[in-house]
mmCIF file of C-alpha atoms in Angstrom:
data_model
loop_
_atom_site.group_PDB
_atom_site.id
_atom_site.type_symbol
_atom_site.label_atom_id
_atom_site.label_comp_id
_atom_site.label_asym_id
_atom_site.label_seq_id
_atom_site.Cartn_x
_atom_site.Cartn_y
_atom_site.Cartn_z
ATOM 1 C CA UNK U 26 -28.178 -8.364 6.185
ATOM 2 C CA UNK U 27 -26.570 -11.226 3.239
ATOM 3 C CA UNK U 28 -23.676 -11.115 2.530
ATOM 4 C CA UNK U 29 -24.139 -9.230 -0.670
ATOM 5 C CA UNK U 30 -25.958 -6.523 1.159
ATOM 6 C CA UNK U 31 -23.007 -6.234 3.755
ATOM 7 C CA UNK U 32 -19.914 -5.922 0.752
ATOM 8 C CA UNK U 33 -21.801 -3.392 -0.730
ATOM 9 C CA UNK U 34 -22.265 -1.295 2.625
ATOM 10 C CA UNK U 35 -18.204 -2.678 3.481
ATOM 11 C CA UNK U 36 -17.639 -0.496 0.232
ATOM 12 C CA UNK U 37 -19.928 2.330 0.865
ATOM 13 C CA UNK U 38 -18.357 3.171 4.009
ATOM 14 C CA UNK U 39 -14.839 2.779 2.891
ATOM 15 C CA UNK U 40 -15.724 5.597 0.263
ATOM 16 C CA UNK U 41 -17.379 8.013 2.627
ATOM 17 C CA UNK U 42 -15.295 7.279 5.872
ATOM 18 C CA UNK U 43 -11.958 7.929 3.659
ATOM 19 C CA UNK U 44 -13.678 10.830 1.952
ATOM 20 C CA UNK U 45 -14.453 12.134 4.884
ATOM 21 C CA UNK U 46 -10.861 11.808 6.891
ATOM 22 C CA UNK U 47 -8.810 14.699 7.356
ATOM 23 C CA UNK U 48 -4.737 13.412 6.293
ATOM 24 C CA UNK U 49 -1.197 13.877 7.856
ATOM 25 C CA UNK U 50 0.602 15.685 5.638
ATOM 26 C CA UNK U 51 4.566 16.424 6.016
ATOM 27 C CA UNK U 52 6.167 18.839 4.310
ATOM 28 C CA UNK U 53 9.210 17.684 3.218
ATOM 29 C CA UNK U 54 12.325 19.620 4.681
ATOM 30 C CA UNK U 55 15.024 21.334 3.162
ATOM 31 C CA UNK U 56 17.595 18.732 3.232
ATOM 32 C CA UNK U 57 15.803 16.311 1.350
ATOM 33 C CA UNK U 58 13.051 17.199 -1.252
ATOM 34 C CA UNK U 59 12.220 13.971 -2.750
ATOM 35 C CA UNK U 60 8.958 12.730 -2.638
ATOM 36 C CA UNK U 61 6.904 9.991 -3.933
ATOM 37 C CA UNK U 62 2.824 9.268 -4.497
ATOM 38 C CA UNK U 63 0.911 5.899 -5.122
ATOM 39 C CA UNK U 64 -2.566 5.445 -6.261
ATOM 40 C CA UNK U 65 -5.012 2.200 -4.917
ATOM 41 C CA UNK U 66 -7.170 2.073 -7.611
ATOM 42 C CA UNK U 67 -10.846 0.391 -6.302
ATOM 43 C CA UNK U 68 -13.424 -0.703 -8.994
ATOM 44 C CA UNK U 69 -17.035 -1.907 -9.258
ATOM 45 C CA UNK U 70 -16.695 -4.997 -10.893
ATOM 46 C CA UNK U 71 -20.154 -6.145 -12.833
ATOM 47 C CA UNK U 72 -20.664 -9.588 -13.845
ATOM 48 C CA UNK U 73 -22.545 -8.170 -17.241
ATOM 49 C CA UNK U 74 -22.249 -4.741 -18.685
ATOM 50 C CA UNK U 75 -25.274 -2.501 -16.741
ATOM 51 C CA UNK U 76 -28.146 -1.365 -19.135
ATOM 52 C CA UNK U 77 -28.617 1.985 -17.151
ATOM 53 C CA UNK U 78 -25.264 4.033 -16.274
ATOM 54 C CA UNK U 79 -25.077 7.516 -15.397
ATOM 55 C CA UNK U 80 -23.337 9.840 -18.300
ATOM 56 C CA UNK U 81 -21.149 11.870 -15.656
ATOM 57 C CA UNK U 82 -20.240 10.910 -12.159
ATOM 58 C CA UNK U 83 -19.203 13.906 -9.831
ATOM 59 C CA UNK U 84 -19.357 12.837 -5.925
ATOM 60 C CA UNK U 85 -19.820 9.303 -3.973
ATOM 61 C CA UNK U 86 -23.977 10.170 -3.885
ATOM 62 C CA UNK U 87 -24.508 10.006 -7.651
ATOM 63 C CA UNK U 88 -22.231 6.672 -8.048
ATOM 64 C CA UNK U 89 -23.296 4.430 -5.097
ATOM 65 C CA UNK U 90 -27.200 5.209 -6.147
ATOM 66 C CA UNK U 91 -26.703 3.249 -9.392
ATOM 67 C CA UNK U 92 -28.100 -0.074 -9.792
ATOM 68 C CA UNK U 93 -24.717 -1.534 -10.900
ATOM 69 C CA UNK U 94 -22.944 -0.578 -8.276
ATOM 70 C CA UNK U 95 -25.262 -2.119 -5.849
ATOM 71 C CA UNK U 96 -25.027 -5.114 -7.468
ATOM 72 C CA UNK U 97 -21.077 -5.106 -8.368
ATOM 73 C CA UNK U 98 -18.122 -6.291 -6.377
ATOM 74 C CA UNK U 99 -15.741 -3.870 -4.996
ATOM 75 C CA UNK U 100 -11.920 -4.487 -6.010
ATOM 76 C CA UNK U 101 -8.388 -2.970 -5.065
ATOM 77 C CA UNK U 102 -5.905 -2.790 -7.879
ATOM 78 C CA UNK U 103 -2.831 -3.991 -6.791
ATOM 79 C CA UNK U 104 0.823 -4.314 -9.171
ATOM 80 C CA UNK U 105 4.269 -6.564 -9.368
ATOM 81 C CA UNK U 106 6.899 -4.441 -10.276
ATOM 82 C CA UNK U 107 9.390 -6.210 -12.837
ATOM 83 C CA UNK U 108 12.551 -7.224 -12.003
ATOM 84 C CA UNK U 109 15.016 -5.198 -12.044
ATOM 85 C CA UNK U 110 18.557 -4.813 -10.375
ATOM 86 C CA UNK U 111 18.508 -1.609 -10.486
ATOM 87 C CA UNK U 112 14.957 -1.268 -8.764
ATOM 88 C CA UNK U 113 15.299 -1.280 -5.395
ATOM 89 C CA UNK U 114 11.331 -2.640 -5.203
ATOM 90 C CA UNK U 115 12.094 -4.998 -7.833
ATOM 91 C CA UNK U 116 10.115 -7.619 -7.780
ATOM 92 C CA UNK U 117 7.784 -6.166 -5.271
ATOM 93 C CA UNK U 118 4.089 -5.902 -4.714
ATOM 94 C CA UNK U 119 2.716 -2.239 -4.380
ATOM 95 C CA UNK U 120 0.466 0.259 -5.781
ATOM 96 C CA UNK U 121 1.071 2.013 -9.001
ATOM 97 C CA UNK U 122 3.465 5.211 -8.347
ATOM 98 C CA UNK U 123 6.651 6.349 -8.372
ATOM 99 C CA UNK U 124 9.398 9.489 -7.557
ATOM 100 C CA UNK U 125 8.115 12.798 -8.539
ATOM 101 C CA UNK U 126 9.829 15.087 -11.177
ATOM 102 C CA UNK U 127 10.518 18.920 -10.376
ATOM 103 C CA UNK U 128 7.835 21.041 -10.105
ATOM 104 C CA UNK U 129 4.960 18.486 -9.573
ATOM 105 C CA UNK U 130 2.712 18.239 -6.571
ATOM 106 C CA UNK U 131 1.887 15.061 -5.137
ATOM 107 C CA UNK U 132 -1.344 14.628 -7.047
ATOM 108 C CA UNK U 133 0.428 15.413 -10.219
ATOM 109 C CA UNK U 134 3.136 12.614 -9.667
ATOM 110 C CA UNK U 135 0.698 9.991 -8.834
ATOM 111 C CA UNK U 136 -1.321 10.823 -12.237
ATOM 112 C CA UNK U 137 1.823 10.912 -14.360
ATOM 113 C CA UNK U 138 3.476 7.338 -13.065
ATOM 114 C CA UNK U 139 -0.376 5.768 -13.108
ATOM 115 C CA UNK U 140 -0.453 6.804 -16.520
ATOM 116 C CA UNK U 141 3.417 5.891 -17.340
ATOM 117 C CA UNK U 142 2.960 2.380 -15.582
ATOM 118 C CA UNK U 143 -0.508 0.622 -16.381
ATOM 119 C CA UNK U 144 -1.873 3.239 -19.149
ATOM 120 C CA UNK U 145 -5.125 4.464 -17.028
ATOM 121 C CA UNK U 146 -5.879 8.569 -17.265
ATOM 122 C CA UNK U 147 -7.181 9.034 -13.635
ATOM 123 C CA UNK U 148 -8.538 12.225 -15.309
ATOM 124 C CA UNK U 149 -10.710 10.389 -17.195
ATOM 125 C CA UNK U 150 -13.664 8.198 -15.268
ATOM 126 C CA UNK U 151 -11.970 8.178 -11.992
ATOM 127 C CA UNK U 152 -12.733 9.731 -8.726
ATOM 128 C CA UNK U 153 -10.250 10.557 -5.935
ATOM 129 C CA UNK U 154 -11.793 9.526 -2.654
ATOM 130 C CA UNK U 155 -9.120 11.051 -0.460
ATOM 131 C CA UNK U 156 -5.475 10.351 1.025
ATOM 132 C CA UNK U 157 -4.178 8.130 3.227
ATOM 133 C CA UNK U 158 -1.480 9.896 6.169
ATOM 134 C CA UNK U 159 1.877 10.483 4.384
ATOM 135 C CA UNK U 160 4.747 8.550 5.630
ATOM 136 C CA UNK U 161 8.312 9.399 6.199
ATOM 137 C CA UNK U 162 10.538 6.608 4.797
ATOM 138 C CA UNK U 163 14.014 6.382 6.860
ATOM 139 C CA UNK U 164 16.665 3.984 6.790
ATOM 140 C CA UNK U 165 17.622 2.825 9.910
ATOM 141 C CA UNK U 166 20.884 1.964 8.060
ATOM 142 C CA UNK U 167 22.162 5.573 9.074
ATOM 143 C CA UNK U 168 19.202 7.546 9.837
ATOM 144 C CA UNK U 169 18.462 9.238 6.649
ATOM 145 C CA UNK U 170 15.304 10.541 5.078
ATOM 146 C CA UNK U 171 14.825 8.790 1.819
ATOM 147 C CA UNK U 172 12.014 10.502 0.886
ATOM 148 C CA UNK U 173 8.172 11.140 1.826
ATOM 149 C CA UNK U 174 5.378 9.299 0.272
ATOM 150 C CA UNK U 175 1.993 10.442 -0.417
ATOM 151 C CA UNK U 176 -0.511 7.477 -0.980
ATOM 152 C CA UNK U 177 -4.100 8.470 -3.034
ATOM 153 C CA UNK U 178 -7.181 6.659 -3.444
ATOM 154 C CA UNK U 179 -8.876 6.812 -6.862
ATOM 155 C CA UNK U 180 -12.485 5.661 -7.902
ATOM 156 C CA UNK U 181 -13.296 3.916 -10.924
ATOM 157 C CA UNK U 182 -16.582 5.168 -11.857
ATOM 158 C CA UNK U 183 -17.501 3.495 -15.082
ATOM 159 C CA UNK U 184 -18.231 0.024 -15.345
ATOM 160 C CA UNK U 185 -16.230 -0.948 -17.614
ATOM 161 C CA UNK U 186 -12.238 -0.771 -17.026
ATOM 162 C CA UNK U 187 -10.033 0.715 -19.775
ATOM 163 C CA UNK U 188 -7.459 -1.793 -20.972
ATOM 164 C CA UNK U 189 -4.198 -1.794 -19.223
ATOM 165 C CA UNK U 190 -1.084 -0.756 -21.184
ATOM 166 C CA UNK U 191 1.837 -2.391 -19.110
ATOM 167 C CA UNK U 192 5.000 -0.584 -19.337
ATOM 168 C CA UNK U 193 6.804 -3.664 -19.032
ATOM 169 C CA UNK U 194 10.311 -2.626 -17.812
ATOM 170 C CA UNK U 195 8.218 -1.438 -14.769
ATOM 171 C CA UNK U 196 5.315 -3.516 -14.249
ATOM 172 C CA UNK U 197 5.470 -7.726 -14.457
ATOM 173 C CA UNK U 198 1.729 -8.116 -14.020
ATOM 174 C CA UNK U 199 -1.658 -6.423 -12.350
ATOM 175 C CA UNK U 200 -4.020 -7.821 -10.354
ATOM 176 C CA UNK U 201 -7.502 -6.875 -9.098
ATOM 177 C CA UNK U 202 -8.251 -8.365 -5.134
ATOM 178 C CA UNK U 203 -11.850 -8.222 -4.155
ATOM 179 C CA UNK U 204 -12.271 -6.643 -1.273
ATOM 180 C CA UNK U 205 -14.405 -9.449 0.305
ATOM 181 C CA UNK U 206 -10.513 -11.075 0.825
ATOM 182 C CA UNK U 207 -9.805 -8.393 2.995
ATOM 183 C CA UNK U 208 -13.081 -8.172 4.689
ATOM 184 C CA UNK U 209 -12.906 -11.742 5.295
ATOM 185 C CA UNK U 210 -13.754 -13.464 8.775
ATOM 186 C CA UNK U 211 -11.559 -16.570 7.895
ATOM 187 C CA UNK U 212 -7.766 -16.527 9.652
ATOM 188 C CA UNK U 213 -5.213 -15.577 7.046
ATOM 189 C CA UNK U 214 -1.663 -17.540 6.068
ATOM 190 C CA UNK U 215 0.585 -15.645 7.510
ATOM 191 C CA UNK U 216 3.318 -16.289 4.757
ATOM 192 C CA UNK U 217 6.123 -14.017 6.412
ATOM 193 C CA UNK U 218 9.637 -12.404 5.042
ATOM 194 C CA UNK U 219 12.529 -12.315 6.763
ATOM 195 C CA UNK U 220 15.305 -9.911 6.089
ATOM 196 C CA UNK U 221 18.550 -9.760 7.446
ATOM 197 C CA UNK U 222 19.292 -7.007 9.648
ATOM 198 C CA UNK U 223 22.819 -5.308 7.627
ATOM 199 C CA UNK U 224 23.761 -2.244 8.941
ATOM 200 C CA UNK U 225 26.556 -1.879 5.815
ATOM 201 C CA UNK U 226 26.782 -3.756 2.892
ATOM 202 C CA UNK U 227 30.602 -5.058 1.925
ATOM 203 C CA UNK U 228 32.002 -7.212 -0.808
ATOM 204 C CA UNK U 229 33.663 -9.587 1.479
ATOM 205 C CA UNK U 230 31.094 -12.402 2.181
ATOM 206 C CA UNK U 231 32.582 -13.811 5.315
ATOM 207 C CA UNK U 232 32.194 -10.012 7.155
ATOM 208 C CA UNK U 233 28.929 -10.304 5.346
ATOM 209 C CA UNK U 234 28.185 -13.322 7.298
ATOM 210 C CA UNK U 235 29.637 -12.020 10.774
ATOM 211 C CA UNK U 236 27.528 -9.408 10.234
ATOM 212 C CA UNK U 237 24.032 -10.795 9.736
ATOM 213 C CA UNK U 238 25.010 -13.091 12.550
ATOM 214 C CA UNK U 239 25.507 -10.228 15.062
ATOM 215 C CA UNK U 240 22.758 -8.072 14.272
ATOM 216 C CA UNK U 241 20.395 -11.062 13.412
ATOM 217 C CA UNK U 242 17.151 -10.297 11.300
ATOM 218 C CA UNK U 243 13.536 -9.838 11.675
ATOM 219 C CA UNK U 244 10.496 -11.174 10.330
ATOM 220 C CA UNK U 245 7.383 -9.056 8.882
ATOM 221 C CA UNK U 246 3.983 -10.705 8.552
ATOM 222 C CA UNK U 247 2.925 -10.881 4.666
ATOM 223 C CA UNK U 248 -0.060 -12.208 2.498
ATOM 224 C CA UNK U 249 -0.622 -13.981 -0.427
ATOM 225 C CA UNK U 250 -3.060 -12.262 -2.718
ATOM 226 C CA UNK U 251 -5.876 -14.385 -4.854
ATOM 227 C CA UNK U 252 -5.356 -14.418 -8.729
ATOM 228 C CA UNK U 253 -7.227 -14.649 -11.638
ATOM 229 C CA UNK U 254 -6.398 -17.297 -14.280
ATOM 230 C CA UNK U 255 -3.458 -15.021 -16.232
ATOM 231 C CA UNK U 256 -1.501 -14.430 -13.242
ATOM 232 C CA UNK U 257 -2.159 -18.180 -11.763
ATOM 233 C CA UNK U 258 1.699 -19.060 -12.151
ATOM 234 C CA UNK U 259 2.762 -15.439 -9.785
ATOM 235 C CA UNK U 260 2.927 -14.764 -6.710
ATOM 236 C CA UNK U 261 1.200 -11.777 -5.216
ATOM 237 C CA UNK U 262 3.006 -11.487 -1.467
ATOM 238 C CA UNK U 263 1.580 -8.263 -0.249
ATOM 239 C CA UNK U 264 3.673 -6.973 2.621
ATOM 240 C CA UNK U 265 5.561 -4.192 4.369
ATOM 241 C CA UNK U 266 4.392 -0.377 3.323
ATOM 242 C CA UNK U 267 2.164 -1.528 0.809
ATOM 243 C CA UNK U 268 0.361 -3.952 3.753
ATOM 244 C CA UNK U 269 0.371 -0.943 5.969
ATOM 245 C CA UNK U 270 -1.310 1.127 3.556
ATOM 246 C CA UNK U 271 -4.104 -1.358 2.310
ATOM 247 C CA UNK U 272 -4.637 -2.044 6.132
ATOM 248 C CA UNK U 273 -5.346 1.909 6.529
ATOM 249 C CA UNK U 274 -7.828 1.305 3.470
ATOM 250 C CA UNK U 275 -9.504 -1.312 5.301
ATOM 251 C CA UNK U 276 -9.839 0.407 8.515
ATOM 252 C CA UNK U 277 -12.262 2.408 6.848
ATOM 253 C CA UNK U 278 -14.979 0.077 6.737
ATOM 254 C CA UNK U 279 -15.072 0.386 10.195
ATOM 255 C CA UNK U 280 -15.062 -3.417 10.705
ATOM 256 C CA UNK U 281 -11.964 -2.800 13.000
ATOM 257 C CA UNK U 282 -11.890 -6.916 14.187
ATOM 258 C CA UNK U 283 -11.290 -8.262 11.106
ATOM 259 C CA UNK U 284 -8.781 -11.078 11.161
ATOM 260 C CA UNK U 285 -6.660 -9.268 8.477
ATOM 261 C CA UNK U 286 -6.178 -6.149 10.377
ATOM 262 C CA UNK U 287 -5.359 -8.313 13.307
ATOM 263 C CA UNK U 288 -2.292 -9.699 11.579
ATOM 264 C CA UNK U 289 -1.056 -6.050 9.811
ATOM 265 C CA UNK U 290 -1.222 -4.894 13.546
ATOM 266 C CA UNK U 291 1.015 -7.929 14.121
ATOM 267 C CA UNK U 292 4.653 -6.769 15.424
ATOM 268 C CA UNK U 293 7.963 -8.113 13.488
ATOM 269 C CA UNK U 294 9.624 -10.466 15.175
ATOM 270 C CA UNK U 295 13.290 -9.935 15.977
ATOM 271 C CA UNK U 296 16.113 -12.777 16.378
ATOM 272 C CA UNK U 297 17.863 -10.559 18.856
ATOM 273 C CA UNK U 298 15.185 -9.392 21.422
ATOM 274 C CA UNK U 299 17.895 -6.761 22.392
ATOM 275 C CA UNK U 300 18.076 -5.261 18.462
ATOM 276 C CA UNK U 301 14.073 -5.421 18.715
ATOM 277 C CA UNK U 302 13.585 -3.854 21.633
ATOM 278 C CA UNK U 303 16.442 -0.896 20.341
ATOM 279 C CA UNK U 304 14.569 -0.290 17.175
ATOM 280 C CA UNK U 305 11.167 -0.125 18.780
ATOM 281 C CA UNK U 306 12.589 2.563 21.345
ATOM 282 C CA UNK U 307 14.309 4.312 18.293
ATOM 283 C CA UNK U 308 11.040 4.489 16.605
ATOM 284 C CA UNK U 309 8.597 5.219 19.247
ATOM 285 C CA UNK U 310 11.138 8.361 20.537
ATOM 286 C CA UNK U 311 11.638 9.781 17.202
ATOM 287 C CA UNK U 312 7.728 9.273 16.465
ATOM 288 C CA UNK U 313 7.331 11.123 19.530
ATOM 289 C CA UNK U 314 9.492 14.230 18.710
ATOM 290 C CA UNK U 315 8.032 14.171 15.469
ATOM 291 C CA UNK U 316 4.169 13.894 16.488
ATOM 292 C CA UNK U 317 4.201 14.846 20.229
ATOM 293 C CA UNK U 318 2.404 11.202 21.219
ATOM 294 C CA UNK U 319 3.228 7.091 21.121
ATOM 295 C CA UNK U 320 2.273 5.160 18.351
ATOM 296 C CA UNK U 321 -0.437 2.857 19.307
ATOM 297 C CA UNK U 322 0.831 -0.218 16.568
ATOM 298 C CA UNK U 323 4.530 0.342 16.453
ATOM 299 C CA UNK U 324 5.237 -2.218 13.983
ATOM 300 C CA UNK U 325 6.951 -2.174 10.180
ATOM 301 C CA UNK U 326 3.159 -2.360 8.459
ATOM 302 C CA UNK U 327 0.810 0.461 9.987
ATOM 303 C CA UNK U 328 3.156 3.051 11.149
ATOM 304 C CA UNK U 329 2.789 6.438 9.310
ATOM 305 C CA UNK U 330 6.212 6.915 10.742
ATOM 306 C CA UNK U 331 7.944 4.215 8.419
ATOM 307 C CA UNK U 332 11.841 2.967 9.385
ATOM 308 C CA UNK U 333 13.332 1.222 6.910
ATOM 309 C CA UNK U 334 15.609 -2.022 7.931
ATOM 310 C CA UNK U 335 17.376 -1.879 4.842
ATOM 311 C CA UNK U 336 17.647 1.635 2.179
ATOM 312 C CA UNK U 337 17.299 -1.402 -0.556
ATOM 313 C CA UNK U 338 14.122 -2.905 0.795
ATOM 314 C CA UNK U 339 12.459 0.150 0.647
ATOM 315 C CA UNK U 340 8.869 -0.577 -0.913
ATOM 316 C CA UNK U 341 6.360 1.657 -2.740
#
């Protein structure tokens, strides 16, 4: 099989596999209703506009039996939020979403902010493929549920992609990552981010200090995503929930030894073993009580159970 052959069937079995999987879903308790959905957006990326394309796309069958798509290159939308102090992913790399309103479902939310944030209708030349496990974001700060996020994975199935229409107070830049990079039997830079481990934030800086050198911090493994020409002068660092989540995308190709999954599945490091080996027992117990089993990865990027070091760093 090429290699052109083999990224087509890497994308064919992504679709189907994720179509085909069966979701966590938590319902989100009394005590704290908030909830939150992101959308990773794939295309079909043709080097020259197709001469045959189907007028209405319905299922996976009908759009993976075109020409175009056969010949195209799958890619995974990915977004830099703008930054903002008074975004708490400011800055950040993620998938387009946000907070729900009252009285929206999940799917609702993620169509509203998709459409607030990059202008795209996902009701218009889109398929959803299916749902990745929601996760239950908790600050290990005090213990508290910040709020449960719902990630969605949407289909392009046009050739041609609408124009984006940035809300820029939100959104500093898009990007579209083939995903050959992902696929990809090459090691990866592991170009890592360390946080500081602050169980309180004060204004004094010296019990600032005193405290970041008690607890220490910890180190997450991260990746630099390839740009195009108009976003050659940003950085694309791809870590923490949004790395978990695009490593559950890839797991779908069913190419499970692929030297990117091997670093997602790679555990943070701590500066105090002691406050490592704490927060992993923390986090496997209350995954326990919550699922009845261990994770297998207990780590900060594939967990569906997701414990947040700091309620500020919290990433969608």
């Amino acid at each position: 099989m090429n290699h052109h052959n083999s990224a087509y069937q890497d994308f064919k079995n992504l679709c189907y596999h994720l179509n085909a999987f069966e979701h966590l879903h938590i319902p989100s308790p009394t005590y704290q209703k908030r909830r939150a959905a992101v959308a990773a957006i794939i295309r079909c990326h043709t080097s020259s506009p197709p001469s045959i394309v189907r007028d209405q796309v319905s299922n996976l069958d009908e759009f993976f039996e075109q020409d175009w798509v056969k010949h195209g290159q799958a890619e995974i939308l990915f977004m830099q939020r703008a930054s903002r102090e008074s975004d708490r992913w400011s800055g950040h790399v993620s998938f387009v979403g946000g907070k729900n309103e009252p009285g929206e479902t999940d799917e609702d939310t993620v169509k509203r902010e998709v459409l607030e944030e990059i202008g795209i209708d996902l009701n218009q030349g889109y398929l959803k493929v299916g749902q990745l496990d929601e996760r239950e974001i908790t600050s290990v700060k005090d213990n508290k549920l910040l709020m449960m996020l719902s990630p969605f994975v949407y289909l392009q199935v046009v050739p041609e992609s609408p124009p984006f229409q940035l809300q820029t107070d939100e959104v500093a830049a898009v990007e579209w990552v083939p995903l050959s990079f992902f696929t990809s039997n090459q090691p990866y830079a592991n170009h890592a981010i360390t946080e500081h481990l602050t169980l309180v934030r004060v204004k004094n800086r010296f019990v600032n200090r005193c405290m970041r050198f008690l607890m220490g911090s910890v180190t997450f493994p991260a990746v630099h995503l390839p740009t195009t020409a108009v976003n050659s002068q940003t950085t694309f660092k791809l870590w923490g929930l949004t790395l978990g989540m695009t490593s559950d995308i890839i797991e779908f190709t069913q190419k499970n030894r692929l030297a990117f999954l091997k670093l997602t599945k790679s555990k943070p490091i701590y500066s105090r073993k002691d406050i490592g080996m704490l927060v992993a027992l923390i986090t496997q117990l209350r995954y326990f009580i919550r699922y009845g089993k261990l994770e297998l990865y207990p780590n900060s990027t594939a967990m569906r159970y997701c414990m947040v070091i700091n309620e500020e760093k919290v990433m969608v």
